[in-house]
Tab-separated table of C-alpha atoms in Angstrom:
chain	number	residue	atom	x	y	z
C	830	MET	CA	-77.423	-41.177	28.971
C	831	SER	CA	-77.799	-38.799	26.116
C	832	ASN	CA	-76.361	-34.988	26.365
C	833	LEU	CA	-80.056	-33.682	26.329
C	834	LYS	CA	-81.298	-36.409	29.484
C	835	LYS	CA	-78.468	-35.576	31.431
C	836	THR	CA	-79.178	-31.336	30.579
C	837	LEU	CA	-82.590	-32.002	31.468
C	838	SER	CA	-81.060	-33.760	35.003
C	839	PHE	CA	-79.276	-30.978	35.974
C	840	SER	CA	-82.077	-28.655	33.986
C	841	LEU	CA	-85.042	-30.513	36.536
C	842	GLY	CA	-82.859	-29.750	40.010
C	843	THR	CA	-82.145	-26.386	39.091
C	844	PHE	CA	-85.657	-25.407	38.367
C	845	LEU	CA	-87.382	-26.597	41.553
C	846	SER	CA	-84.332	-25.075	43.316
C	847	ARG	CA	-85.090	-21.660	40.943
C	848	ILE	CA	-88.380	-22.011	41.839
C	849	THR	CA	-88.091	-21.601	44.999
C	850	GLY	CA	-85.456	-18.697	44.493
C	851	LEU	CA	-88.452	-17.162	44.013
C	852	PHE	CA	-90.737	-17.192	46.690
C	853	ARG	CA	-88.002	-16.184	48.343
C	854	ASP	CA	-87.804	-13.122	46.814
C	855	MET	CA	-91.082	-12.471	46.775
C	856	ILE	CA	-91.250	-12.484	50.437
C	857	LEU	CA	-88.346	-10.560	50.772
C	858	ALA	CA	-89.441	-7.959	47.908
C	859	GLY	CA	-92.794	-8.465	49.595
C	860	THR	CA	-91.565	-7.608	53.049
C	861	PHE	CA	-88.688	-5.069	53.209
C	862	GLY	CA	-89.397	-3.497	49.698
C	863	ALA	CA	-87.099	-1.706	47.610
C	864	SER	CA	-85.590	-0.222	50.539
C	865	SER	CA	-81.780	-0.276	52.389
C	866	VAL	CA	-82.842	-2.468	54.246
C	867	LEU	CA	-83.145	-5.304	51.581
C	868	ASP	CA	-79.634	-3.465	49.835
C	869	ALA	CA	-78.010	-3.631	53.120
C	870	TYR	CA	-79.194	-7.704	53.216
C	871	TYR	CA	-77.902	-8.075	49.313
C	872	ILE	CA	-74.383	-6.548	50.260
C	873	ALA	CA	-73.738	-9.052	52.685
C	874	ILE	CA	-74.485	-11.808	50.583
C	875	ILE	CA	-72.760	-10.557	47.511
C	876	PHE	CA	-69.304	-11.001	48.818
C	877	PRO	CA	-70.128	-14.973	49.526
C	878	PHE	CA	-71.695	-14.759	46.560
C	879	PHE	CA	-68.707	-13.383	44.741
C	880	LEU	CA	-66.113	-16.434	45.944
C	881	ARG	CA	-68.867	-18.659	44.934
C	882	ARG	CA	-69.406	-18.411	42.128
C	883	THR	CA	-65.577	-17.402	41.256
C	884	PHE	CA	-63.746	-19.554	44.237
C	885	ALA	CA	-66.319	-23.139	44.540
C	886	GLU	CA	-68.847	-22.912	40.913
C	887	GLY	CA	-66.211	-21.577	38.885
C	888	ALA	CA	-62.454	-22.394	39.327
C	889	MET	CA	-62.878	-25.518	41.325
C	890	SER	CA	-65.443	-27.584	39.181
C	891	SER	CA	-63.318	-26.730	36.161
C	892	ALA	CA	-60.161	-27.060	37.824
C	893	PHE	CA	-61.445	-30.356	39.674
C	894	LEU	CA	-63.149	-31.787	37.169
C	895	PRO	CA	-60.828	-32.854	34.609
C	896	ILE	CA	-58.658	-34.092	36.883
C	897	TYR	CA	-60.880	-35.995	39.142
C	898	ASN	CA	-62.269	-37.931	35.894
C	899	GLN	CA	-58.262	-39.310	34.573
C	900	LEU	CA	-58.154	-40.664	37.427
C	901	LYS	CA	-58.389	-44.740	37.681
C	902	THR	CA	-58.671	-45.998	40.856
C	903	ARG	CA	-60.793	-45.435	44.136
C	904	GLU	CA	-58.151	-44.248	46.622
C	905	GLU	CA	-56.335	-42.246	44.016
C	906	LYS	CA	-59.563	-39.896	43.840
C	907	GLU	CA	-59.787	-40.167	47.651
C	908	ASN	CA	-56.381	-38.826	48.170
C	909	PHE	CA	-56.865	-36.078	45.733
C	910	ALA	CA	-60.305	-34.696	46.859
C	911	SER	CA	-59.022	-34.798	50.199
C	912	ALA	CA	-55.557	-32.624	49.507
C	913	VAL	CA	-57.889	-30.135	47.889
C	914	LEU	CA	-60.261	-29.931	50.718
C	915	THR	CA	-57.681	-29.213	53.135
C	916	SER	CA	-55.368	-26.925	51.360
C	917	LEU	CA	-58.005	-24.314	49.932
C	918	GLY	CA	-60.267	-25.466	53.604
C	919	LEU	CA	-57.790	-23.813	55.215
C	920	PHE	CA	-57.458	-20.419	53.072
C	921	THR	CA	-62.040	-20.163	53.042
C	922	VAL	CA	-60.850	-20.568	56.754
C	923	ALA	CA	-58.971	-17.718	56.734
C	924	ILE	CA	-61.143	-15.688	54.704
C	925	VAL	CA	-64.023	-16.225	56.723
C	926	VAL	CA	-62.006	-15.177	60.194
C	927	PHE	CA	-61.100	-12.041	57.802
C	928	SER	CA	-64.797	-11.201	57.501
C	929	GLU	CA	-65.424	-11.862	60.866
C	930	VAL	CA	-63.201	-9.599	62.464
C	931	PHE	CA	-63.473	-6.856	59.471
C	932	PRO	CA	-66.909	-7.093	58.044
C	933	HIS	CA	-66.799	-3.374	57.319
C	934	LEU	CA	-63.644	-3.634	54.978
C	935	MET	CA	-65.248	-5.703	52.628
C	936	VAL	CA	-68.756	-3.647	53.089
C	937	THR	CA	-67.089	-0.917	52.212
C	938	LEU	CA	-64.883	-2.268	48.908
C	939	PHE	CA	-69.186	-4.377	47.925
C	940	ALA	CA	-70.858	-0.431	47.831
C	941	THR	CA	-68.530	2.399	48.794
C	942	GLY	CA	-71.925	4.691	48.229
C	943	ALA	CA	-74.150	3.257	50.049
C	944	GLU	CA	-75.211	5.702	53.370
C	945	GLU	CA	-74.139	4.644	56.559
C	946	ASN	CA	-76.469	2.863	58.646
C	947	THR	CA	-76.720	0.488	55.207
C	948	LYS	CA	-73.087	-0.576	55.476
C	949	THR	CA	-73.520	-1.134	59.474
C	950	LEU	CA	-76.292	-3.102	58.901
C	951	ALA	CA	-74.597	-4.995	56.366
C	952	ALA	CA	-71.098	-5.522	57.953
C	953	SER	CA	-73.831	-6.858	61.525
C	954	LEU	CA	-75.402	-8.993	58.526
C	955	LEU	CA	-71.987	-10.137	57.164
C	956	ARG	CA	-70.966	-11.830	60.209
C	957	ILE	CA	-73.620	-13.757	59.747
C	958	THR	CA	-73.349	-14.865	56.377
C	959	SER	CA	-70.007	-15.230	55.813
C	960	PRO	CA	-69.149	-19.057	56.686
C	961	PHE	CA	-70.510	-20.217	53.818
C	962	ILE	CA	-68.224	-19.500	52.069
C	963	THR	CA	-66.594	-22.696	53.834
C	964	ILE	CA	-69.931	-24.102	53.194
C	965	VAL	CA	-70.018	-23.358	49.771
C	966	PHE	CA	-66.164	-24.824	48.972
C	967	VAL	CA	-66.501	-28.056	50.570
C	968	TRP	CA	-70.151	-28.239	48.871
C	969	ALA	CA	-67.980	-27.630	45.541
C	970	VAL	CA	-65.948	-30.329	46.137
C	971	PHE	CA	-69.587	-32.746	46.663
C	972	TYR	CA	-71.084	-31.604	43.712
C	973	SER	CA	-68.005	-32.412	41.249
C	974	ILE	CA	-67.760	-35.545	42.319
C	975	HIS	CA	-71.330	-36.235	42.014
C	976	ASN	CA	-70.787	-34.495	38.209
C	977	SER	CA	-68.136	-37.361	37.794
C	978	SER	CA	-70.503	-39.695	38.076
C	979	HIS	CA	-73.337	-37.991	36.021
C	980	ARG	CA	-75.187	-37.317	38.324
C	981	TYR	CA	-76.413	-34.264	37.925
C	982	PHE	CA	-80.280	-33.764	39.712
C	983	LEU	CA	-79.285	-34.081	43.418
C	984	PRO	CA	-76.648	-31.267	43.545
C	985	ALA	CA	-78.659	-28.772	41.250
C	986	LEU	CA	-81.403	-29.075	44.043
C	987	THR	CA	-79.254	-28.383	46.875
C	988	PRO	CA	-79.163	-25.389	46.828
C	989	MET	CA	-82.915	-25.028	47.904
C	990	PHE	CA	-82.065	-25.484	51.034
C	991	SER	CA	-80.503	-22.181	51.346
C	992	ASN	CA	-83.468	-20.659	49.546
C	993	LEU	CA	-85.736	-22.459	51.980
C	994	GLY	CA	-83.973	-20.899	55.283
C	995	VAL	CA	-84.346	-17.512	54.087
C	996	ILE	CA	-87.801	-17.771	52.863
C	997	LEU	CA	-88.360	-18.970	56.841
C	998	GLY	CA	-86.312	-16.072	58.223
C	999	GLY	CA	-87.737	-13.802	56.111
C	1000	LEU	CA	-91.474	-14.949	57.266
C	1001	THR	CA	-90.146	-13.359	60.390
C	1002	GLY	CA	-89.951	-10.072	60.113
C	1003	SER	CA	-86.326	-10.103	60.822
C	1004	VAL	CA	-83.456	-9.649	58.092
C	1005	LYS	CA	-80.864	-11.084	60.483
C	1006	TRP	CA	-83.433	-14.215	60.995
C	1007	ALA	CA	-82.865	-13.811	57.020
C	1008	ALA	CA	-78.988	-14.010	56.720
C	1009	ALA	CA	-79.266	-17.065	59.093
C	1010	GLY	CA	-81.153	-18.538	56.645
C	1011	PHE	CA	-79.275	-18.354	53.987
C	1012	THR	CA	-76.219	-19.674	56.032
C	1013	LEU	CA	-78.079	-22.315	57.702
C	1014	GLY	CA	-79.784	-23.090	54.512
C	1015	GLY	CA	-75.902	-23.327	52.805
C	1016	LEU	CA	-75.109	-25.900	55.211
C	1017	THR	CA	-78.090	-28.436	54.810
C	1018	GLY	CA	-77.261	-28.076	51.361
C	1019	LEU	CA	-73.816	-29.096	51.836
C	1020	ILE	CA	-74.589	-32.102	54.300
C	1021	VAL	CA	-77.206	-33.620	51.747
C	1022	LEU	CA	-74.712	-33.805	48.967
C	1023	LEU	CA	-72.283	-35.664	50.760
C	1024	PRO	CA	-70.952	-38.835	48.496
C	1025	TRP	CA	-72.338	-41.536	50.650
C	1026	LYS	CA	-72.732	-43.887	47.186
C	1027	GLU	CA	-68.679	-43.342	46.671
C	1028	GLY	CA	-67.449	-44.979	50.142
C	1029	PHE	CA	-66.004	-41.141	50.505
C	1030	ARG	CA	-63.045	-40.909	53.057
C	1031	TYR	CA	-61.359	-37.956	54.063
C	1032	ARG	CA	-57.772	-38.331	54.561
C	1033	PRO	CA	-56.273	-34.981	54.858
C	1034	SER	CA	-52.680	-34.228	52.855
C	1035	PHE	CA	-51.433	-31.390	50.600
C	1036	LYS	CA	-49.564	-33.732	47.866
C	1037	GLY	CA	-50.268	-33.935	44.072
C	1038	LEU	CA	-52.006	-30.633	43.667
C	1039	SER	CA	-49.392	-28.792	41.436
C	1040	TYR	CA	-51.254	-29.608	38.313
C	1041	PHE	CA	-54.313	-29.211	39.564
C	1042	TYR	CA	-53.148	-25.215	41.155
C	1043	LYS	CA	-52.005	-25.029	37.760
C	1044	LEU	CA	-55.296	-25.089	36.559
C	1045	PHE	CA	-57.478	-23.512	39.480
C	1046	PHE	CA	-55.550	-20.116	39.410
C	1047	ALA	CA	-55.649	-19.850	36.316
C	1048	THR	CA	-59.144	-20.248	36.103
C	1049	PHE	CA	-60.032	-18.617	39.010
C	1050	LEU	CA	-58.191	-15.705	37.620
C	1051	THR	CA	-60.683	-15.790	34.519
C	1052	MET	CA	-63.203	-16.300	37.325
C	1053	ALA	CA	-62.414	-13.061	39.382
C	1054	VAL	CA	-61.822	-10.286	36.496
C	1055	SER	CA	-65.418	-11.781	35.142
C	1056	GLN	CA	-67.118	-11.560	38.760
C	1057	ILE	CA	-65.116	-7.612	39.438
C	1058	THR	CA	-67.604	-6.642	37.611
C	1059	THR	CA	-70.513	-7.933	40.070
C	1060	ILE	CA	-68.227	-5.275	42.579
C	1061	VAL	CA	-68.658	-2.172	39.925
C	1062	ASP	CA	-72.182	-3.008	39.414
C	1063	VAL	CA	-73.156	-2.651	42.885
C	1064	ASN	CA	-71.106	0.085	43.437
C	1065	VAL	CA	-72.548	2.429	40.889
C	1066	ALA	CA	-75.738	1.171	41.569
C	1067	SER	CA	-74.988	2.188	45.922
C	1068	PHE	CA	-74.971	5.601	44.650
C	1069	LEU	CA	-78.171	5.727	42.932
C	1070	ASP	CA	-81.446	6.413	44.975
C	1071	PRO	CA	-81.745	3.902	47.761
C	1072	GLY	CA	-83.309	0.411	46.655
C	1073	SER	CA	-81.524	0.904	42.978
C	1074	LEU	CA	-79.656	-2.695	44.270
C	1075	SER	CA	-82.485	-3.980	45.826
C	1076	LEU	CA	-84.101	-3.676	42.133
C	1077	ILE	CA	-80.808	-5.010	40.132
C	1078	GLN	CA	-80.432	-7.636	42.789
C	1079	LEU	CA	-84.946	-8.773	41.882
C	1080	SER	CA	-84.673	-8.701	38.564
C	1081	SER	CA	-81.045	-10.283	37.522
C	1082	ARG	CA	-82.775	-13.013	39.806
C	1083	LEU	CA	-85.995	-13.037	37.213
C	1084	TYR	CA	-83.022	-13.121	34.494
C	1085	GLN	CA	-81.052	-15.577	36.373
C	1086	LEU	CA	-84.202	-18.375	36.955
C	1087	PRO	CA	-83.908	-19.413	33.182
C	1088	LEU	CA	-80.231	-19.034	33.038
C	1089	GLY	CA	-79.358	-21.418	35.523
C	1090	ILE	CA	-82.405	-23.542	33.978
C	1091	PHE	CA	-81.000	-24.077	30.485
C	1092	GLY	CA	-78.002	-22.404	30.571
C	1093	VAL	CA	-75.478	-23.556	33.762
C	1094	ALA	CA	-76.876	-26.556	33.180
C	1095	VAL	CA	-75.881	-27.325	29.373
C	1096	SER	CA	-72.508	-25.824	30.327
C	1097	THR	CA	-71.913	-27.573	33.418
C	1098	VAL	CA	-72.748	-31.221	31.242
C	1099	ALA	CA	-70.823	-30.046	28.509
C	1100	LEU	CA	-67.758	-29.400	31.350
C	1101	SER	CA	-68.088	-33.120	32.615
C	1102	THR	CA	-68.746	-34.591	28.798
C	1103	LEU	CA	-66.260	-32.927	26.795
C	1104	SER	CA	-63.515	-33.631	29.255
C	1105	GLN	CA	-64.030	-37.135	29.069
C	1106	THR	CA	-65.786	-37.426	25.265
C	1107	GLU	CA	-63.428	-38.844	22.024
C	1108	ASP	CA	-65.832	-36.320	19.486
C	1109	TYR	CA	-64.848	-33.274	20.970
C	1110	GLU	CA	-66.368	-31.269	18.136
C	1111	LYS	CA	-69.550	-32.914	17.605
C	1112	ASP	CA	-70.736	-32.854	21.436
C	1113	LEU	CA	-69.352	-29.147	21.330
C	1114	LYS	CA	-71.976	-28.620	18.370
C	1115	ASP	CA	-74.347	-30.693	19.796
C	1116	PHE	CA	-74.283	-28.677	23.295
C	1117	VAL	CA	-74.140	-25.309	21.507
C	1118	LEU	CA	-77.649	-26.205	19.583
C	1119	LYS	CA	-78.884	-27.133	23.046
C	1120	ASN	CA	-78.248	-23.843	24.366
C	1121	LEU	CA	-79.024	-21.695	21.859
C	1122	PHE	CA	-82.979	-24.283	21.771
C	1123	LEU	CA	-83.128	-23.229	25.214
C	1124	THR	CA	-82.270	-19.517	25.905
C	1125	LEU	CA	-83.291	-17.707	22.910
C	1126	PRO	CA	-86.835	-18.630	23.438
C	1127	SER	CA	-86.278	-17.575	26.783
C	1128	SER	CA	-84.444	-14.247	26.227
C	1129	ILE	CA	-87.637	-13.097	24.164
C	1130	GLY	CA	-90.187	-14.313	26.287
C	1131	LEU	CA	-88.932	-11.799	29.123
C	1132	PHE	CA	-88.027	-8.934	27.064
C	1133	VAL	CA	-91.620	-9.248	25.689
C	1134	LEU	CA	-92.974	-9.770	28.707
C	1135	SER	CA	-90.962	-8.222	31.481
C	1136	GLU	CA	-93.232	-5.760	33.440
C	1137	ARG	CA	-96.170	-8.386	33.479
C	1138	LEU	CA	-93.284	-11.286	34.994
C	1139	ILE	CA	-92.213	-8.559	37.618
C	1140	SER	CA	-95.832	-7.573	38.272
C	1141	LEU	CA	-97.079	-11.428	39.093
C	1142	LEU	CA	-94.443	-11.956	41.167
C	1143	PHE	CA	-92.973	-8.889	43.355
C	1144	GLY	CA	-96.325	-6.596	43.536
C	1145	TYR	CA	-96.882	-7.419	46.838
C	1146	GLY	CA	-96.788	-5.991	49.968
C	1147	ALA	CA	-94.151	-3.708	50.314
C	1148	PHE	CA	-92.849	-3.421	46.276
C	1149	THR	CA	-94.667	-0.714	44.936
C	1150	THR	CA	-96.183	0.143	41.659
C	1151	GLU	CA	-93.253	2.584	40.857
C	1152	ALA	CA	-90.931	0.033	42.033
C	1153	ALA	CA	-91.970	-2.349	39.758
C	1154	LYS	CA	-91.866	-0.808	36.782
C	1155	ARG	CA	-88.194	0.256	37.006
C	1156	ALA	CA	-87.431	-3.493	37.797
C	1157	ALA	CA	-89.661	-4.027	34.240
C	1158	GLU	CA	-86.803	-2.079	32.702
C	1159	ILE	CA	-83.773	-3.717	34.601
C	1160	LEU	CA	-85.150	-6.965	33.628
C	1161	SER	CA	-86.047	-5.803	29.504
C	1162	MET	CA	-82.022	-4.814	29.661
C	1163	TYR	CA	-81.123	-8.095	30.819
C	1164	ALA	CA	-83.273	-10.309	28.595
C	1165	VAL	CA	-81.131	-8.904	25.631
C	1166	GLY	CA	-78.164	-10.306	26.311
C	1167	LEU	CA	-79.635	-12.946	28.602
C	1168	CYS	CA	-78.702	-16.170	25.123
C	1169	PHE	CA	-75.614	-14.608	25.313
C	1170	VAL	CA	-74.200	-14.889	29.067
C	1171	SER	CA	-74.776	-18.328	27.985
C	1172	MET	CA	-73.315	-18.777	25.281
C	1173	PHE	CA	-70.191	-17.479	26.524
C	1174	GLN	CA	-70.743	-19.838	29.746
C	1175	LEU	CA	-70.965	-22.691	27.501
C	1176	LEU	CA	-67.513	-21.934	25.281
C	1177	SER	CA	-65.484	-20.511	28.024
C	1178	ARG	CA	-66.136	-23.980	29.870
C	1179	ALA	CA	-65.898	-26.318	26.636
C	1180	HIS	CA	-61.925	-24.446	26.533
C	1181	HIS	CA	-61.891	-25.077	30.222
C	1182	ALA	CA	-62.668	-29.189	29.211
C	1183	GLN	CA	-59.708	-29.136	26.935
C	1184	LYS	CA	-57.484	-27.499	30.264
C	1185	LYS	CA	-57.469	-24.569	28.125
C	1186	VAL	CA	-57.501	-21.604	30.158
C	1187	LYS	CA	-55.353	-18.597	28.064
C	1188	LEU	CA	-58.354	-17.767	25.317
C	1189	PRO	CA	-61.433	-17.438	28.367
C	1190	PHE	CA	-59.009	-15.483	30.410
C	1191	LYS	CA	-58.523	-13.390	27.471
C	1192	ALA	CA	-62.433	-13.412	26.091
C	1193	THR	CA	-63.151	-12.454	30.118
C	1194	LEU	CA	-60.816	-9.252	30.810
C	1195	LEU	CA	-62.847	-8.387	27.439
C	1196	VAL	CA	-66.135	-8.772	28.694
C	1197	SER	CA	-64.605	-6.991	32.385
C	1198	PHE	CA	-63.253	-4.214	30.527
C	1199	MET	CA	-66.291	-3.345	28.543
C	1200	ASN	CA	-68.810	-4.292	31.494
C	1201	ILE	CA	-66.844	-1.577	34.163
C	1202	VAL	CA	-66.391	0.976	30.841
C	1203	LEU	CA	-70.581	1.030	30.272
C	1204	ASP	CA	-71.251	0.318	34.039
C	1205	ILE	CA	-70.025	3.561	34.451
C	1206	VAL	CA	-71.242	5.187	31.199
C	1207	LEU	CA	-75.149	4.134	31.285
C	1208	GLY	CA	-75.359	3.630	35.154
C	1209	PHE	CA	-75.329	7.519	36.073
C	1210	THR	CA	-76.594	8.266	32.711
C	1211	MET	CA	-79.822	5.932	32.561
C	1212	GLY	CA	-79.910	4.946	35.941
C	1213	ALA	CA	-80.295	1.052	37.541
C	1214	LYS	CA	-81.236	-0.128	34.192
C	1215	GLY	CA	-77.656	0.890	32.272
C	1216	ILE	CA	-76.016	-1.431	34.698
C	1217	ALA	CA	-78.366	-4.350	32.994
C	1218	LEU	CA	-78.013	-3.192	29.570
C	1219	ALA	CA	-73.789	-3.077	30.386
C	1220	THR	CA	-74.160	-6.601	31.248
C	1221	SER	CA	-75.684	-7.854	28.027
C	1222	LEU	CA	-73.846	-5.726	25.805
C	1223	SER	CA	-70.494	-6.900	27.058
C	1224	TYR	CA	-71.293	-10.522	26.770
C	1225	MET	CA	-72.240	-10.085	23.692
C	1226	THR	CA	-68.907	-9.127	23.133
C	1227	GLY	CA	-67.429	-11.530	24.859
C	1228	PHE	CA	-69.686	-14.158	23.391
C	1229	PHE	CA	-68.036	-13.530	19.737
C	1230	PHE	CA	-65.134	-12.989	20.686
C	1231	LEU	CA	-65.364	-16.903	21.616
C	1232	PHE	CA	-67.285	-17.834	19.178
C	1233	PHE	CA	-65.022	-17.092	15.886
C	1234	LYS	CA	-62.216	-17.838	17.789
C	1235	THR	CA	-63.700	-21.151	18.151
C	1236	ARG	CA	-64.588	-21.364	14.482
C	1237	LEU	CA	-67.636	-23.848	14.656
C	1238	SER	CA	-69.528	-24.769	11.636
C	1239	PHE	CA	-72.470	-23.530	11.078
C	1240	ASP	CA	-75.421	-25.311	10.973
C	1241	VAL	CA	-79.543	-25.118	9.961
C	1242	GLN	CA	-81.148	-26.403	12.614
C	1243	ILE	CA	-79.696	-22.811	14.515
C	1244	LEU	CA	-81.789	-20.838	11.716
C	1245	LYS	CA	-84.689	-23.119	12.567
C	1246	ILE	CA	-84.950	-22.074	16.641
C	1247	ILE	CA	-83.992	-18.198	15.360
C	1248	ALA	CA	-87.188	-18.479	13.013
C	1249	ALA	CA	-89.197	-20.935	15.985
C	1250	SER	CA	-88.287	-17.895	18.965
C	1251	THR	CA	-89.278	-15.405	16.408
C	1252	VAL	CA	-92.693	-16.341	16.010
C	1253	MET	CA	-92.852	-16.885	19.619
C	1254	GLY	CA	-91.738	-14.484	20.813
C	1255	ILE	CA	-94.591	-12.158	18.232
C	1256	THR	CA	-97.143	-14.419	18.615
C	1257	VAL	CA	-97.284	-13.134	22.701
C	1258	PHE	CA	-96.954	-10.310	22.117
C	1259	LEU	CA	-100.494	-9.494	19.861
C	1260	ALA	CA	-101.963	-11.763	22.337
C	1261	LYS	CA	-101.383	-9.513	25.030
C	1262	ASP	CA	-103.620	-6.723	25.359
C	1263	PHE	CA	-106.489	-9.662	25.256
C	1264	LEU	CA	-105.016	-11.231	28.376
C	1265	PRO	CA	-105.499	-9.225	31.519
C	1266	GLY	CA	-103.822	-9.391	35.185
C	1267	LYS	CA	-101.869	-12.316	37.114
C	1268	VAL	CA	-103.627	-15.076	35.682
C	1269	GLY	CA	-103.442	-13.292	31.915
C	1270	THR	CA	-100.060	-13.168	32.166
C	1271	ILE	CA	-99.614	-17.238	33.310
C	1272	VAL	CA	-101.949	-17.825	30.158
C	1273	LEU	CA	-99.614	-15.815	28.159
C	1274	VAL	CA	-95.529	-17.497	29.014
C	1275	LEU	CA	-97.741	-20.993	28.281
C	1276	LEU	CA	-99.296	-19.810	25.022
C	1277	GLY	CA	-95.315	-19.089	24.551
C	1278	ILE	CA	-94.083	-22.267	25.598
C	1279	ALA	CA	-97.105	-23.870	22.949
C	1280	VAL	CA	-96.590	-21.827	20.871
C	1281	TYR	CA	-92.393	-22.550	20.166
C	1282	PHE	CA	-92.574	-26.688	20.539
C	1283	VAL	CA	-95.514	-26.369	17.382
C	1284	THR	CA	-93.685	-24.250	15.112
C	1285	GLY	CA	-89.927	-26.316	16.429
C	1286	LYS	CA	-92.111	-29.381	15.222
C	1287	ILE	CA	-93.619	-28.400	12.243
C	1288	LEU	CA	-89.897	-26.912	11.629
C	1289	ARG	CA	-88.353	-30.452	12.461
C	1290	ILE	CA	-86.118	-28.605	15.426
C	1291	LYS	CA	-84.244	-32.416	16.481
C	1292	GLU	CA	-84.496	-31.212	20.049
C	1293	ILE	CA	-88.240	-31.200	19.968
C	1294	LYS	CA	-87.844	-34.743	18.878
C	1295	GLU	CA	-85.433	-35.348	21.257
C	1296	ILE	CA	-87.056	-35.081	23.875
C	1297	PHE	CA	-90.053	-36.718	23.053
C	1298	THR	CA	-88.204	-39.402	22.222
C	1299	THR	CA	-86.025	-39.185	25.475
C	1300	GLY	CA	-89.967	-39.039	27.428
C	1301	SER	CA	-90.631	-41.786	25.615
C	1302	HIS	CA	-87.853	-44.548	27.472
């Protein structure tokens, strides 16, 4: 299976998952609006998501896969996976218990400036969402096992079940049922991902993990430092107007749609492939081009159509016109950095695939330091959109740091991708006034895709040729 085919397989699963995520956010925005109630919900899921990004998706996959792929026999692989499940599983259970006993403490850590009634509601919701921490850890192990066999579609699809749970809960009009749907949906996703094909048998053990922990803790520290910026983002937002956190979350979810479908897809496939490849430099260069081909036009499209897309997706029910305008400003600031965030993740994973963790850690420290400083400066001067701009600027800095350290050779395909993306952006910008309304917005998106592909075909961008070649087999 080619690198592009693997990426597209993961992208399709992620696309279906992220589409349900958009429906989830539409339901939440329409039901609760940009309010303190929705702020409380987001605070309650931020801690489980923080650990999901750092502990499960980040450190687990980066440390687990390179070792698991090198083991030869099925028994060795089962013993290793079982030992990881036993040792770290107990740790996640301890975190869940602590969150259940001291939810207000966890809420205060993430949203210091929130109003007291918001904190109280968030604490009660955290008691519902905290079991997701253990669920997502076990899910991450099974996720990695599937990826090691180059199965990407189903693992990428499983977050859909959590989204569907929130949708069903949100339709009741109760934020507590939305939180319950979040946890129960995550459990469903875990069950679906059980590695039946491998005939996996759990064998309780604590043995043979010394090298894994060496990689895990180094990677976990890197991911934790990067996700500390999430805590700062939320804390700064909690001092702003009520509803600011909701607007940031809704806008970031829309920016994370192409980031997840394309950027995370490329990085995930790259980690698995580069940890086994015999031609590291060639494959890494190929993944860089794939990443740029997919995320640069997405970044430009989101920037040009930010207000139109926000109105299309969230301009209903309790979500006001003023809230839509503020959310569009936030989205445009996130869009500026989309391509750089994605490339930063790819280059970090590329080094993890070689079991090199020091350089990604230094880069992450740089990004986090920049983000924290800019969050405070721009957040309190520009408001919520300043927090989004801080994220973009900090990842730009981190990307260039890693790029020059990695020393990748230049490829003329990069100029072609930039040219095609620019033509697409200008075309959509000029066509906006001629295609008003929600239907017009959909037409503009389709027009942008068509222009990008036609221009890319004329410029002979090799990724477009690969897509049509893949589709013909």
